Amino acid sequence: EDKVVQSPLSLVVHEGDTVTLNCSYEVTNFRSLLWYKQEKKAPTFLFMLTSSGIEKKSGRLSSILDKKELFSILNITATQTGDSAVYLCAVSSGGSNYKLTFGKGTLLTVNP
Amino acid sequence: NAGVTQTPKFQVLKTGQSMTLQCAQDMNHNSMYWYRQDPGMGLRLIYYSASEGTTDKGEVPNGYNVSRLNKREFSLRLESAAPSQTSVYFCASSVQGHSGNTIYFGEGSWLTVV
């Protein structure tokens, strides 16, 4: 059974701190790993990673994938209160190209 | 550009009642999905439709049925609602790609069964 595990489950930091969120996976026939940000409503897409060692960046957010060790990290530098959200990791795998396995998410709270 | 639109946003049902959640996407995506999200459980796939005319069960299909009405629309039906179906429901769609999907979500439907 495919499995995606995120850590920590929750995290409280102060504005300006740097955070690292972790995602490990055990899947058959890995295709890609995706990160989403979920505030009060729908998850919104952040990154899709398919190759090891290639960092994806978007402003203060960056992510990298290690396919040998089966994990990914999401970094957020100089955090702001607007970064407070649940961050979801999902892995596309297997013979089917049509569904993802989601982790339970990391709840990030950034205090002023 | 509306993306993925689902209705209703909020609904309260009595046990045993039936209802249909509607979903439409305007991105010309082939694949559509229904997820439910419960506290501490993450997102779990109920049903998906890889392309128009096909539907398949996901992780938690019991108590639900779906219809892929056309390429744009994918509905989820609860025939006899149970309190265990109290949840937030997300419809989503994606373009099929070789390396995996980028799934775009609707705003969610909050369903309470009493």
Coordinates of C-alpha atoms in Angstrom, one line a residue:
Chain A
E1 CA 0.0 0.0 0.0
D2 CA 1.3 3.4 -0.9
K3 CA 2.2 5.6 2.0
V4 CA 3.1 9.3 2.4
V5 CA 4.2 10.6 5.8
Q6 CA 4.7 14.2 6.7
S7 CA 6.5 15.7 9.6
P8 CA 6.1 17.5 11.8
L9 CA 2.3 17.4 12.1
S10 CA 2.3 20.9 13.4
L11 CA 4.8 23.7 13.9
V12 CA 4.6 27.2 15.5
V13 CA 7.2 29.8 14.6
H14 CA 7.7 33.5 14.7
E15 CA 7.7 35.8 11.7
G16 CA 11.1 35.9 10.1
D17 CA 12.0 32.3 11.0
T18 CA 13.0 29.7 8.4
V19 CA 11.1 26.4 8.5
T20 CA 11.6 23.0 6.9
L21 CA 8.8 20.6 6.3
N22 CA 9.4 17.0 5.5
C23 CA 7.7 14.4 3.4
S24 CA 8.7 10.8 3.1
Y25 CA 7.1 8.2 0.9
E26 CA 6.9 4.5 0.1
V27 CA 5.2 3.9 -3.2
T28 CA 5.4 1.5 -6.1
N29 CA 6.5 3.1 -9.4
F30 CA 7.0 6.7 -8.3
R31 CA 6.1 9.3 -10.9
S32 CA 6.1 12.7 -9.1
L33 CA 5.7 14.5 -5.8
L34 CA 3.6 17.5 -5.3
W35 CA 3.3 20.2 -2.6
Y36 CA 0.1 22.1 -1.9
K37 CA -0.8 24.9 0.5
Q38 CA -4.2 24.8 2.1
E39 CA -5.6 27.8 3.9
K40 CA -9.3 27.8 4.8
K41 CA -10.5 26.4 1.6
A42 CA -9.1 24.4 -1.4
P43 CA -5.5 23.3 -1.6
T44 CA -3.5 25.4 -4.0
F45 CA -0.6 24.0 -6.0
L46 CA 3.0 24.9 -5.1
F47 CA 5.4 22.6 -6.8
M48 CA 5.7 19.4 -8.7
L49 CA 9.0 17.5 -8.4
T50 CA 10.1 14.6 -10.6
S51 CA 13.9 14.5 -10.5
S52 CA 16.3 14.2 -7.7
G53 CA 18.5 17.1 -6.7
I54 CA 16.8 19.8 -8.7
E55 CA 15.5 22.6 -6.5
K56 CA 12.3 24.3 -7.4
K57 CA 11.9 27.9 -6.1
S58 CA 9.0 30.3 -5.9
G59 CA 9.8 33.4 -3.9
R60 CA 10.6 32.5 -0.3
L61 CA 9.5 28.9 -0.9
S62 CA 11.7 26.1 -2.3
S63 CA 11.6 22.4 -2.5
I64 CA 13.8 19.5 -3.4
L65 CA 13.4 15.8 -3.9
D66 CA 15.7 12.9 -3.0
K67 CA 14.5 9.8 -4.9
K68 CA 17.2 7.6 -3.4
E69 CA 16.2 8.3 0.2
L70 CA 12.5 8.7 -0.8
F71 CA 11.8 12.1 0.7
S72 CA 11.2 15.7 -0.1
I73 CA 11.6 18.9 1.9
L74 CA 9.8 22.2 1.6
N75 CA 11.7 25.3 2.9
I76 CA 10.1 28.6 3.7
T77 CA 12.5 31.4 4.5
A78 CA 11.7 34.7 6.3
T79 CA 8.2 33.4 7.2
Q80 CA 5.2 35.7 7.3
T81 CA 1.9 35.4 9.0
G82 CA 0.4 34.8 5.6
D83 CA 2.3 31.6 5.4
S84 CA 0.2 30.1 8.1
A85 CA -1.6 27.1 6.5
V86 CA -1.6 23.4 6.2
Y87 CA 1.0 22.2 3.7
L88 CA 0.1 18.9 1.9
C89 CA 2.5 16.5 0.2
A90 CA 1.2 14.1 -2.4
V91 CA 2.8 11.4 -4.5
S92 CA 1.7 10.2 -7.9
S93 CA 2.6 6.6 -8.3
G94 CA 1.8 3.2 -9.8
G95 CA 0.5 2.1 -13.1
S96 CA -2.4 4.6 -13.0
N97 CA -1.6 8.2 -13.9
Y98 CA -4.9 9.4 -12.4
K99 CA -4.7 9.6 -8.6
L100 CA -2.5 10.8 -5.8
T101 CA -1.7 9.6 -2.3
F102 CA -1.8 12.5 0.2
G103 CA 0.0 12.8 3.5
K104 CA -1.9 14.2 6.5
G105 CA -0.3 17.6 6.2
T106 CA 1.8 19.9 8.4
L107 CA -0.1 22.7 10.1
L108 CA 2.2 25.8 10.1
T109 CA 1.4 28.7 12.4
V110 CA 3.4 31.9 12.0
N111 CA 3.0 34.3 14.9
P112 CA 3.8 38.0 14.6
Chain B
N1 CA -11.6 31.8 -15.5
A2 CA -13.6 29.9 -12.8
G3 CA -11.5 26.7 -12.6
V4 CA -13.3 24.1 -10.6
T5 CA -16.7 25.0 -9.3
Q6 CA -18.7 22.9 -6.9
T7 CA -22.1 23.3 -5.3
P8 CA -23.5 23.5 -2.7
K9 CA -20.9 25.1 -0.4
F10 CA -22.7 24.1 2.7
Q11 CA -25.4 21.5 3.3
V12 CA -27.1 19.9 6.4
L13 CA -28.8 16.6 5.8
K14 CA -30.8 14.3 8.0
T15 CA -29.7 10.7 8.3
G16 CA -31.2 8.7 5.4
Q17 CA -31.7 11.7 3.1
S18 CA -30.1 11.8 -0.4
M19 CA -28.3 14.6 -2.1
T20 CA -26.0 15.3 -5.1
L21 CA -22.8 17.4 -5.1
Q22 CA -22.2 19.0 -8.4
C23 CA -18.9 19.8 -9.9
A24 CA -17.8 21.5 -13.1
Q25 CA -14.4 22.5 -14.6
D26 CA -13.7 24.9 -17.4
M27 CA -10.0 24.0 -18.0
N28 CA -10.7 21.2 -20.5
H29 CA -9.2 18.7 -18.2
N30 CA -9.6 15.0 -18.9
S31 CA -9.6 13.7 -15.3
M32 CA -11.8 14.6 -12.4
Y33 CA -11.9 13.5 -8.8
W34 CA -13.9 13.6 -5.6
Y35 CA -12.0 13.7 -2.3
R36 CA -13.2 13.9 1.3
Q37 CA -11.1 15.6 4.0
D38 CA -11.6 14.8 7.7
P39 CA -9.5 16.0 10.6
G40 CA -6.4 14.0 11.1
M41 CA -7.1 11.9 8.0
G42 CA -5.8 14.0 5.2
L43 CA -7.4 13.9 1.7
R44 CA -8.9 10.6 0.7
L45 CA -10.0 9.7 -2.8
I46 CA -13.7 8.7 -3.1
Y47 CA -14.0 8.2 -6.9
Y48 CA -12.3 9.4 -9.9
S49 CA -12.9 9.6 -13.6
A50 CA -9.8 9.3 -15.8
S51 CA -11.6 10.5 -18.9
E52 CA -15.1 11.1 -20.1
G53 CA -17.2 8.0 -19.9
T54 CA -15.1 6.2 -17.3
T55 CA -15.3 6.1 -13.5
D56 CA -13.4 4.1 -10.9
K57 CA -13.5 3.6 -7.1
G58 CA -10.9 5.3 -5.0
E59 CA -9.9 4.6 -1.4
V60 CA -13.3 5.2 0.3
P61 CA -16.2 4.7 -2.2
N62 CA -18.8 3.0 0.1
G63 CA -22.0 5.0 0.4
Y64 CA -21.3 7.1 -2.7
N65 CA -22.0 7.0 -6.4
V66 CA -20.7 9.2 -9.2
S67 CA -21.6 10.3 -12.7
R68 CA -19.3 11.8 -15.3
L69 CA -22.0 13.6 -17.2
N70 CA -19.7 15.1 -19.8
K71 CA -16.1 16.3 -20.0
R72 CA -16.9 19.3 -17.8
E73 CA -19.1 17.8 -15.1
F74 CA -18.6 15.1 -12.4
S75 CA -21.3 14.7 -9.7
L76 CA -21.2 12.8 -6.4
R77 CA -24.3 11.3 -5.0
L78 CA -25.1 10.2 -1.4
E79 CA -28.0 7.9 -1.7
S80 CA -28.7 7.5 2.1
A81 CA -26.6 9.9 4.1
A82 CA -25.0 8.7 7.3
P83 CA -23.4 10.8 10.1
S84 CA -20.0 9.2 9.1
Q85 CA -20.3 11.1 5.8
T86 CA -20.0 14.4 7.6
S87 CA -16.9 15.9 6.0
V88 CA -15.6 18.5 3.6
Y89 CA -15.8 17.3 0.0
F90 CA -13.4 18.5 -2.7
C91 CA -13.9 18.1 -6.4
A92 CA -10.7 18.3 -8.5
S93 CA -9.5 18.0 -12.0
S94 CA -6.2 17.5 -13.8
V95 CA -4.6 17.3 -17.2
Q96 CA -3.2 13.8 -17.6
G97 CA 0.6 13.9 -17.9
H98 CA 3.4 11.4 -18.2
S99 CA 5.1 12.4 -15.0
G100 CA 2.1 12.7 -12.8
N101 CA -0.8 15.0 -12.2
T102 CA -1.2 18.6 -11.2
I103 CA -4.6 18.6 -9.6
Y104 CA -6.7 21.7 -9.2
F105 CA -9.3 21.8 -6.5
G106 CA -12.7 23.4 -6.1
E107 CA -13.5 25.5 -3.0
G108 CA -15.0 22.6 -1.1
S109 CA -18.5 21.6 0.1
W110 CA -19.1 21.4 3.9
L111 CA -21.6 18.6 4.5
T112 CA -23.1 17.8 7.9
V113 CA -25.3 14.8 8.4
V114 CA -27.4 14.8 11.6

